[in-house]
Amino acid sequence: MRISAICLKTGMTKDTIRFYEKLGLLTRVARGENGYKDYANTHVEQLNLIKRAKELGL
C-alpha cells in the first residue's frame, strides 16, 4: 500500500511515518516496479505499536 493508505490506517502524517522510517523503527520498505514504496500490513502494526507506546509515555 502507498503511504497515503498507511496514513489513513494509522492516523499519522506522511512526515511522521518517514521520520520513523529514517530512525530505523520500521522494517525495510520494498519498492514497486514504479519506484513507489510499498508498505505492508506489518508496517501498520509497527506504527500502531509506536503510536501506542508514545501514548503511554515510553
Tab-separated table of C-alpha atoms in Angstrom:
chain	number	residue	atom	x	y	z
A	1	MET	CA	0.000	0.000	0.000
A	2	ARG	CA	1.124	3.526	-0.601
A	3	ILE	CA	1.935	5.992	2.140
A	4	SER	CA	-1.438	7.751	1.831
A	5	ALA	CA	-3.224	4.481	2.661
A	6	ILE	CA	-0.985	3.796	5.635
A	7	CYS	CA	-1.659	7.351	6.869
A	8	LEU	CA	-5.384	6.636	6.901
A	9	LYS	CA	-4.913	3.333	8.743
A	10	THR	CA	-2.612	4.731	11.427
A	11	GLY	CA	-3.761	8.327	11.766
A	12	MET	CA	-0.183	9.531	11.275
A	13	THR	CA	1.083	12.063	8.785
A	14	LYS	CA	3.409	11.242	5.905
A	15	ASP	CA	6.188	13.218	7.567
A	16	THR	CA	5.812	11.262	10.805
A	17	ILE	CA	5.951	7.923	9.015
A	18	ARG	CA	9.007	8.988	7.022
A	19	PHE	CA	10.650	10.214	10.250
A	20	TYR	CA	10.141	6.848	11.973
A	21	GLU	CA	11.420	5.095	8.877
A	22	LYS	CA	14.518	7.307	8.838
A	23	LEU	CA	15.159	6.488	12.507
A	24	GLY	CA	15.110	2.795	11.641
A	25	LEU	CA	11.987	1.991	13.646
A	26	LEU	CA	10.316	0.343	10.657
A	27	THR	CA	11.491	-2.718	8.814
A	28	ARG	CA	12.722	-2.167	5.283
A	29	VAL	CA	10.020	-0.923	2.919
A	30	ALA	CA	10.040	-2.576	-0.501
A	31	ARG	CA	9.727	-0.572	-3.677
A	32	GLY	CA	7.418	-1.483	-6.516
A	33	GLU	CA	8.395	-1.510	-10.169
A	34	ASN	CA	7.094	2.054	-10.417
A	35	GLY	CA	9.563	3.200	-7.722
A	36	TYR	CA	6.912	3.895	-5.076
A	37	LYS	CA	7.361	2.484	-1.607
A	38	ASP	CA	5.067	-0.457	-0.961
A	39	TYR	CA	4.123	-0.578	2.717
A	40	ALA	CA	2.768	-3.837	4.146
A	41	ASN	CA	0.373	-4.634	6.993
A	42	THR	CA	3.464	-5.312	9.111
A	43	HIS	CA	4.332	-1.630	8.850
A	44	VAL	CA	0.825	-0.687	10.015
A	45	GLU	CA	1.292	-2.904	13.066
A	46	GLN	CA	4.723	-1.405	13.781
A	47	LEU	CA	3.409	2.144	13.505
A	48	ASN	CA	0.435	1.382	15.739
A	49	LEU	CA	2.831	-0.068	18.318
A	50	ILE	CA	4.974	3.082	18.160
A	51	LYS	CA	1.859	5.247	18.468
A	52	ARG	CA	0.601	3.258	21.474
A	53	ALA	CA	3.998	3.361	23.188
A	54	LYS	CA	4.122	7.110	22.692
A	55	GLU	CA	0.631	7.477	24.180
A	56	LEU	CA	1.822	5.524	27.236
A	57	GLY	CA	4.760	7.875	27.635
A	58	LEU	CA	7.521	5.493	26.626
